[in-house]
Coordinates of C-alpha atoms in Angstrom, one line a residue:
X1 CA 8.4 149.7 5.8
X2 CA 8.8 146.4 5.2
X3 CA 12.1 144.7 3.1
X4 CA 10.1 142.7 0.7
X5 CA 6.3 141.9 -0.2
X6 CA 5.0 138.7 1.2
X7 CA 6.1 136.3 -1.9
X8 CA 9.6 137.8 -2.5
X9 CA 13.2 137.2 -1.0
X10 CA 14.8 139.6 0.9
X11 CA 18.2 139.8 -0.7
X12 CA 21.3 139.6 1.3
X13 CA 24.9 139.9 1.0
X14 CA 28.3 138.5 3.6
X15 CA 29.8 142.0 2.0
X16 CA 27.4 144.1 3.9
X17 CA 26.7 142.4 7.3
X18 CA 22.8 143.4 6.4
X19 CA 20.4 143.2 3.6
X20 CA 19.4 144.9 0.4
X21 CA 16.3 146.9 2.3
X22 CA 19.2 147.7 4.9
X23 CA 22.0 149.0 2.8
X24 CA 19.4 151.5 1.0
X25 CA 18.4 152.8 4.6
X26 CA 21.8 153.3 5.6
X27 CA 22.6 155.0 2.7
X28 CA 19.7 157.4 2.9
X29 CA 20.5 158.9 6.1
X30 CA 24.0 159.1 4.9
X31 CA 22.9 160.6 1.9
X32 CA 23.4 164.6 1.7
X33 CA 20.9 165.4 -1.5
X34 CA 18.5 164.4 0.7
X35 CA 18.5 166.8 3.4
X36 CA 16.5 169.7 2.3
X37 CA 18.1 173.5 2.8
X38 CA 17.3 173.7 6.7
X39 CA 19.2 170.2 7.0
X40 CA 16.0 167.9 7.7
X41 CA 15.5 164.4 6.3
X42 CA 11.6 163.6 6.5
X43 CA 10.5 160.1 6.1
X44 CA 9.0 160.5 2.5
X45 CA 12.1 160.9 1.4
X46 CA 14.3 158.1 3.1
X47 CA 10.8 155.5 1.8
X48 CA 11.2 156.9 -1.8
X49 CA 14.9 156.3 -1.6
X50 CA 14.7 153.1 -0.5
X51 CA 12.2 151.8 -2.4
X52 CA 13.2 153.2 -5.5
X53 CA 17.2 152.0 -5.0
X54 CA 16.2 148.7 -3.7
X55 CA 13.9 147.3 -6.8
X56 CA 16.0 148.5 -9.6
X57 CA 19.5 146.9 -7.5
X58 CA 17.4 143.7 -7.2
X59 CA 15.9 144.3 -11.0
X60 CA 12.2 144.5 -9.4
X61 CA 12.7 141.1 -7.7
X62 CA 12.9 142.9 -4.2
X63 CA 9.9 145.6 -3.9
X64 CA 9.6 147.1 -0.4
X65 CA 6.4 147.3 1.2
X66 CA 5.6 151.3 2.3
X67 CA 2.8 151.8 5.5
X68 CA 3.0 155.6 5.8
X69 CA 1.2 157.0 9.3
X70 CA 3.4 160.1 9.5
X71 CA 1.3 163.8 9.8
X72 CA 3.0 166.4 8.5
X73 CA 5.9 167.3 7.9
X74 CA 8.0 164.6 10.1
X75 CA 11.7 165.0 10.3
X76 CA 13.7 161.6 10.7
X77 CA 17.2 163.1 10.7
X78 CA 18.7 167.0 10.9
X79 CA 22.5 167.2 9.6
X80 CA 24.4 169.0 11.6
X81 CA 26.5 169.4 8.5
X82 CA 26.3 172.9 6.7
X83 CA 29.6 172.9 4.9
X84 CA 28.8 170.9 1.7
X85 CA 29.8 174.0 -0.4
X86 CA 32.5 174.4 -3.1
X87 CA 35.5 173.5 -1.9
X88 CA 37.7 176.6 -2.4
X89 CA 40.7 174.7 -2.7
X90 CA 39.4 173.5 -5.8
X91 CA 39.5 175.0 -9.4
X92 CA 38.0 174.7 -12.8
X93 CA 37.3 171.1 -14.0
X94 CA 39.1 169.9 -16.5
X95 CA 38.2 169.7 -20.3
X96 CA 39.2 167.9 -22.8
X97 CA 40.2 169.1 -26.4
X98 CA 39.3 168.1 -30.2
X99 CA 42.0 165.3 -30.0
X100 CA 40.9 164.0 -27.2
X101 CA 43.7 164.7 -24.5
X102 CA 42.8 166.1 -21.1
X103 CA 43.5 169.8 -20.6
X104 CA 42.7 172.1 -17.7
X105 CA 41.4 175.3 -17.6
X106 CA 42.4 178.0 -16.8
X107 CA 44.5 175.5 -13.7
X108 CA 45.2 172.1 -12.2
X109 CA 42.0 170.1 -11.5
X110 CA 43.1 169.8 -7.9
X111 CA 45.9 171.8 -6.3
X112 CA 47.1 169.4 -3.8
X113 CA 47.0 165.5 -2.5
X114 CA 43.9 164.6 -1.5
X115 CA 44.4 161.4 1.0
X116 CA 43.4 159.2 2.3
X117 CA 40.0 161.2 3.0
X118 CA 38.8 163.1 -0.2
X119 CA 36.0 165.7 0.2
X120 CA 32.2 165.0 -1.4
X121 CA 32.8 167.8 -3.2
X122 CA 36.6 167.1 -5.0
X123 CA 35.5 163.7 -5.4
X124 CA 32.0 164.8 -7.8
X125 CA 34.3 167.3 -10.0
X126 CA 37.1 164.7 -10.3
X127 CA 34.5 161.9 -11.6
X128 CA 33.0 164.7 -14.1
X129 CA 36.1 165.3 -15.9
X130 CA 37.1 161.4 -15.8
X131 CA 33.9 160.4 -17.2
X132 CA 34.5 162.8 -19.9
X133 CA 38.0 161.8 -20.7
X134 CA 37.1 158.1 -20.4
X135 CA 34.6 159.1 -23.4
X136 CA 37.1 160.7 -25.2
X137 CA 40.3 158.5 -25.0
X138 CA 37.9 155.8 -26.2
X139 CA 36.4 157.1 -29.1
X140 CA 39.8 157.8 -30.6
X141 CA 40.5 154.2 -30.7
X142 CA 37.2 153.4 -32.4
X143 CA 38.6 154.6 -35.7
X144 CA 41.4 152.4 -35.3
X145 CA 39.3 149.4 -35.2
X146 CA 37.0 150.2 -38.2
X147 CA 40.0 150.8 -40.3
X148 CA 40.8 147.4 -39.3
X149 CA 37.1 146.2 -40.9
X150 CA 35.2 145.8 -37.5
X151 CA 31.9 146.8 -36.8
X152 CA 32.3 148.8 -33.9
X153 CA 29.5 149.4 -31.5
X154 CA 30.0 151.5 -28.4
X155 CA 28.0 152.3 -25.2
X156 CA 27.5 153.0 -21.3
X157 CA 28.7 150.1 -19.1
X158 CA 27.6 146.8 -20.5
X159 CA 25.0 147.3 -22.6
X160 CA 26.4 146.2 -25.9
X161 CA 28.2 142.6 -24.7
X162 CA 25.9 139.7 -25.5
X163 CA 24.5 138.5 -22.1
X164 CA 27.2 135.6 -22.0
X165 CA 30.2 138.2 -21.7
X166 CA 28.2 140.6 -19.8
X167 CA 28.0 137.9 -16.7
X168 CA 31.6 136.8 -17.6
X169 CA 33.1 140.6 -17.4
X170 CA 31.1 141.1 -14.1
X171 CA 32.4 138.3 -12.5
X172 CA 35.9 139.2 -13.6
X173 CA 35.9 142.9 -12.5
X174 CA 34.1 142.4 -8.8
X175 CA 36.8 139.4 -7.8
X176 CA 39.5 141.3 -9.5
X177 CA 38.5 144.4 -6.9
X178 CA 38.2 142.0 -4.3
X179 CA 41.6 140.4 -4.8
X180 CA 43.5 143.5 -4.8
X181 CA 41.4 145.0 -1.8
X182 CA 40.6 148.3 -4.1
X183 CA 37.5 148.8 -2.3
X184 CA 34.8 151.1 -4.2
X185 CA 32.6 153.7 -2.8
X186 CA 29.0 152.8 -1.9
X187 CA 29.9 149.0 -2.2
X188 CA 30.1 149.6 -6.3
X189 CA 31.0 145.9 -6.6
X190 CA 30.2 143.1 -4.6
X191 CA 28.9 139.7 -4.7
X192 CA 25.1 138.5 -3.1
X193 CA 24.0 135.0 -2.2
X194 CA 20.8 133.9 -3.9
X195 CA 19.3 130.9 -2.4
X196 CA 17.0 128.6 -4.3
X197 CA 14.6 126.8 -2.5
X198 CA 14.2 123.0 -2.3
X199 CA 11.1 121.0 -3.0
X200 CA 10.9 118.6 -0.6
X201 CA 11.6 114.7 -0.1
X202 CA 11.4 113.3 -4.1
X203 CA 9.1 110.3 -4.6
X204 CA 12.4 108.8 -6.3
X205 CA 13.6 108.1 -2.8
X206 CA 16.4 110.0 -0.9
X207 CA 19.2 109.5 -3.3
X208 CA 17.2 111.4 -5.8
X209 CA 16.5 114.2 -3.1
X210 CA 20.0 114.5 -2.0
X211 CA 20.9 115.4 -6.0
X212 CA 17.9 117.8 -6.6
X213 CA 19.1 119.6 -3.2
X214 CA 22.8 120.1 -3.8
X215 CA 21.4 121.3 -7.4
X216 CA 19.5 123.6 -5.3
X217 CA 22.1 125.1 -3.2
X218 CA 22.7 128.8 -2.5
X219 CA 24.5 130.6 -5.8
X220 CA 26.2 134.1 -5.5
X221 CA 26.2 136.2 -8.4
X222 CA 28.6 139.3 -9.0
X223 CA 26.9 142.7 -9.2
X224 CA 28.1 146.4 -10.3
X225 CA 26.2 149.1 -9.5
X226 CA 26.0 150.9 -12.8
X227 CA 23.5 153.7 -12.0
X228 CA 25.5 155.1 -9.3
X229 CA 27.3 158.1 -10.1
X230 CA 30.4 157.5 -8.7
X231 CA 31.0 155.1 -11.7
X232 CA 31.3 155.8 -15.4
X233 CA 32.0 152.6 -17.9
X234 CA 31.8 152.5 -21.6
X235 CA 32.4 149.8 -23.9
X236 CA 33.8 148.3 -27.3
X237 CA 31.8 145.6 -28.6
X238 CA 34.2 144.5 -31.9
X239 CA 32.1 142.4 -34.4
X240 CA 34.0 140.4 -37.2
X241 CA 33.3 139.7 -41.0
X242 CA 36.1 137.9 -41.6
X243 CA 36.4 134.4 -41.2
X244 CA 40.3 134.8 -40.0
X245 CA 39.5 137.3 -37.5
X246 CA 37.7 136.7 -34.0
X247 CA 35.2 139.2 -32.5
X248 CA 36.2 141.1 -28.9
X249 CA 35.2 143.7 -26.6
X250 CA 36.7 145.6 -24.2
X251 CA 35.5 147.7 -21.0
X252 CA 36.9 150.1 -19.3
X253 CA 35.3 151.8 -15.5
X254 CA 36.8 154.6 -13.6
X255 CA 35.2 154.7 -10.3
X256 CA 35.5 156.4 -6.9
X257 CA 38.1 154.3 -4.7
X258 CA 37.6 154.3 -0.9
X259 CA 41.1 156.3 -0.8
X260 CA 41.7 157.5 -4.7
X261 CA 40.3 156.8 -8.1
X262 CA 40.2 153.2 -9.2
X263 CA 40.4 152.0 -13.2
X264 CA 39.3 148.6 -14.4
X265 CA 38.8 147.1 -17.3
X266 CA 38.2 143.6 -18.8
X267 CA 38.1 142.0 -22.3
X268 CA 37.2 139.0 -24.1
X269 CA 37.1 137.0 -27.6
X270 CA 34.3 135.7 -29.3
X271 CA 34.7 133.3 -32.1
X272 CA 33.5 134.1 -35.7
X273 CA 32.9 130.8 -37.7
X274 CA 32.0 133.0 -41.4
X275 CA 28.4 132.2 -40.2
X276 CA 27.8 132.6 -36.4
X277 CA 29.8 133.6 -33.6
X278 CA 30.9 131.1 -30.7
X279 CA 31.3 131.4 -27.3
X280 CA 33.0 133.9 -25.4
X281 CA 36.8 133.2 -24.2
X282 CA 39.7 134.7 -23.4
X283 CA 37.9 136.9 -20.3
X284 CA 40.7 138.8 -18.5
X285 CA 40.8 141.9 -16.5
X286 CA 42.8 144.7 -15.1
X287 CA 42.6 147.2 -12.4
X288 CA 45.2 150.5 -11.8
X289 CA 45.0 152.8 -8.4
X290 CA 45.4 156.8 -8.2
X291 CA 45.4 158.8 -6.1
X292 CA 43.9 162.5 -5.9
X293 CA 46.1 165.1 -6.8
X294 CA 47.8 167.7 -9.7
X295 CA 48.5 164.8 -12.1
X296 CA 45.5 162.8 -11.8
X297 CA 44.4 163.4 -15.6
X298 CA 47.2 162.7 -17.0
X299 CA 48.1 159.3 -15.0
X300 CA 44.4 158.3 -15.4
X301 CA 44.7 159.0 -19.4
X302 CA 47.9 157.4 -19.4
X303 CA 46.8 154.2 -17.8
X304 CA 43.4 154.1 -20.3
X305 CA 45.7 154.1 -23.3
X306 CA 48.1 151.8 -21.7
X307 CA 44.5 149.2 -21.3
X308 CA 43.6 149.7 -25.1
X309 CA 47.3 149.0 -26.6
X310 CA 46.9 145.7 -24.6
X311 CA 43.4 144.7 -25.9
X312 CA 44.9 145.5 -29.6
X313 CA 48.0 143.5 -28.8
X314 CA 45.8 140.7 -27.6
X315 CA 43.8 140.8 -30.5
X316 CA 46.4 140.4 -32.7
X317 CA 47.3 137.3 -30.8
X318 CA 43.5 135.9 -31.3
X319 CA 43.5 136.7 -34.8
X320 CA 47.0 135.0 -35.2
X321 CA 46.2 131.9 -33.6
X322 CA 42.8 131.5 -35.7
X323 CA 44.7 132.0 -39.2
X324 CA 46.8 129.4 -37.8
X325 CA 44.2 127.1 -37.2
X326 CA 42.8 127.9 -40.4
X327 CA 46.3 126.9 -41.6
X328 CA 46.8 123.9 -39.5
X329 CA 42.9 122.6 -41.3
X330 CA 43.9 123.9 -45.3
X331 CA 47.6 121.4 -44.7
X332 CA 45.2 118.7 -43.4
X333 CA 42.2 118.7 -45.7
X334 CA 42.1 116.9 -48.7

């Protein structure tokens, strides 16, 4: 296999060590579901894997090249691990109820503290349920909000931001993580160098060239890995009719942390003028640590309603300061 056709850019990243191509590899022969029931990891699959993961991380800008000479049925890899089974320390997942709070049935999601290490298995039923009372907890507030006259639109990770607060809120989130060292799994969040290729020496001499260079100097954009499944994000995208009211959205992610559960969450304002909206302002973001253990529902729920009375107190602090300005204009005008 090669990383990259002959016209593309092999993607790399100082968060790895290695590329894009690399990190797919890696993960692949780390990668249980792969293995088929006698524990053997044939090269088919490790080439779809890669190829697959890699152009859809890189949003088709990175396409690995496949040359497949194997016969047969070629093993690459045999796990010697045969005990990724139901952990029987663990018992039912949790549900949640018509109100929306997290219950657990018929016991306690996990019976014990799981850390630091927290077993493949503990850690896929744990995210289940979390997804599910992320969904939950979040849908309550929606009322809230269109009582208050927004149009409320809701979705999976991003999707419903305008582009603008979409690359703001990334941004936001991955040096947030990085600040506080909350490492994700699977490198959820990091941040890759693209390089942009100069053109030469300009005809306008080399002052010219010096300019067009530095304007051509390596960029590094933030990047979540929504599709993984040790992530689950939805969002509120809050869209104003009134004139003395901004527009906002809020996220909010629960992911698997290296040693517990990680929550994050970011928001933003966006500017109604009674006939467009602005830019987007105000970005801020949040992020809470758990660990694994009896009370993880409830301290994960807790901390998810604690994120979306501080998005409705800051609200009411954006929409305070625009009727004042509307105010400060009305005392003004003639």
């Amino acid at each position: 296999m090669y990383a990259a056709t002959e016209s593309e850019m092999a993607y790399e990243s100082t968060a790895w060590g290695h590329g894009l191509f690399t990190r797919y590899f890696l993960e692949a022969i780390n990668n249980a579901s792969l293995y088929d029931e006698d524990g053997i990891l044939t090269t088919n699959r490790i080439q779809d894997y890669i190829a697959r993961e890699t152009a859809k991380e890189s949003k088709f800008k990175q396409n690995p090249v496949i040359e497949n000479r194997s016969a047969g049925y070629y093993p690459f890899a045999f796990s010697a691990d045969t005990s990724l089974t139901q952990d029987p320390s663990l018992e039912e997942v949790a549900v949640v109820d018509e109100v929306g709070r997290a219950t657990v049935a018929p016991a306690t999601l996990v019976d014990r503290l799981y850390f630091p290490a927290i077993p493949v298995p503990i850690r896929e039923r744990v995210q289940a349920a979390l997804k599910e009372l992320l969904l939950q907890t979040l849908m309550r507030a929606v009322e809230e909000f269109q009582q208050a006259d927004y149009i409320v639109t809701t979705g999976e990770n991003l999707r419903v931001f305008p582009n603008e607060a979409d690359e703001k809120v990334t941004r936001s989130i991955v040096e947030r993580a990085k600040t506080r060292g909350l490492d994700a799994v699977n490198q959820l969040f990091y941040t890759e160098q693209r390089s942009n290729k100069g053109h030469g020496i300009s005809s306008r001499g080399w002052l010219d060239t010096f300019i067009h260079q530095n304007q051509n100097a390596p960029s590094f954009e933030s990047v979540i890995r929504w599709t993984d499944d040790n992530i689950a994000a939805y969002s509120l995208y809050l869209q104003s009719s009134d004139v003395q009211k901004v527009s906002g959205g809020i996220v909010v992610i629960v992911y698997q942390a290296v040693y517990g559960i990680g929550l994050a969450s970011a928001l933003f304002s966006r500017e109604f003028t009674g006939y467009e909206e602005g830019q987007v302002t105000g970005v801020a973001s949040s992020l809470k640590a758990f660990k694994v253990h009896e009370q993880l529902l409830a301290n994960v729920e807790h901390g998810i309603l604690e994120i979306i009375a501080a998005f409705k107190s800051q609200l009411g602090r954006w929409n305070k300061t625009r009727q004042q300005q509307i105010e400060a204009f009305d005392n003004n005008a003639q």
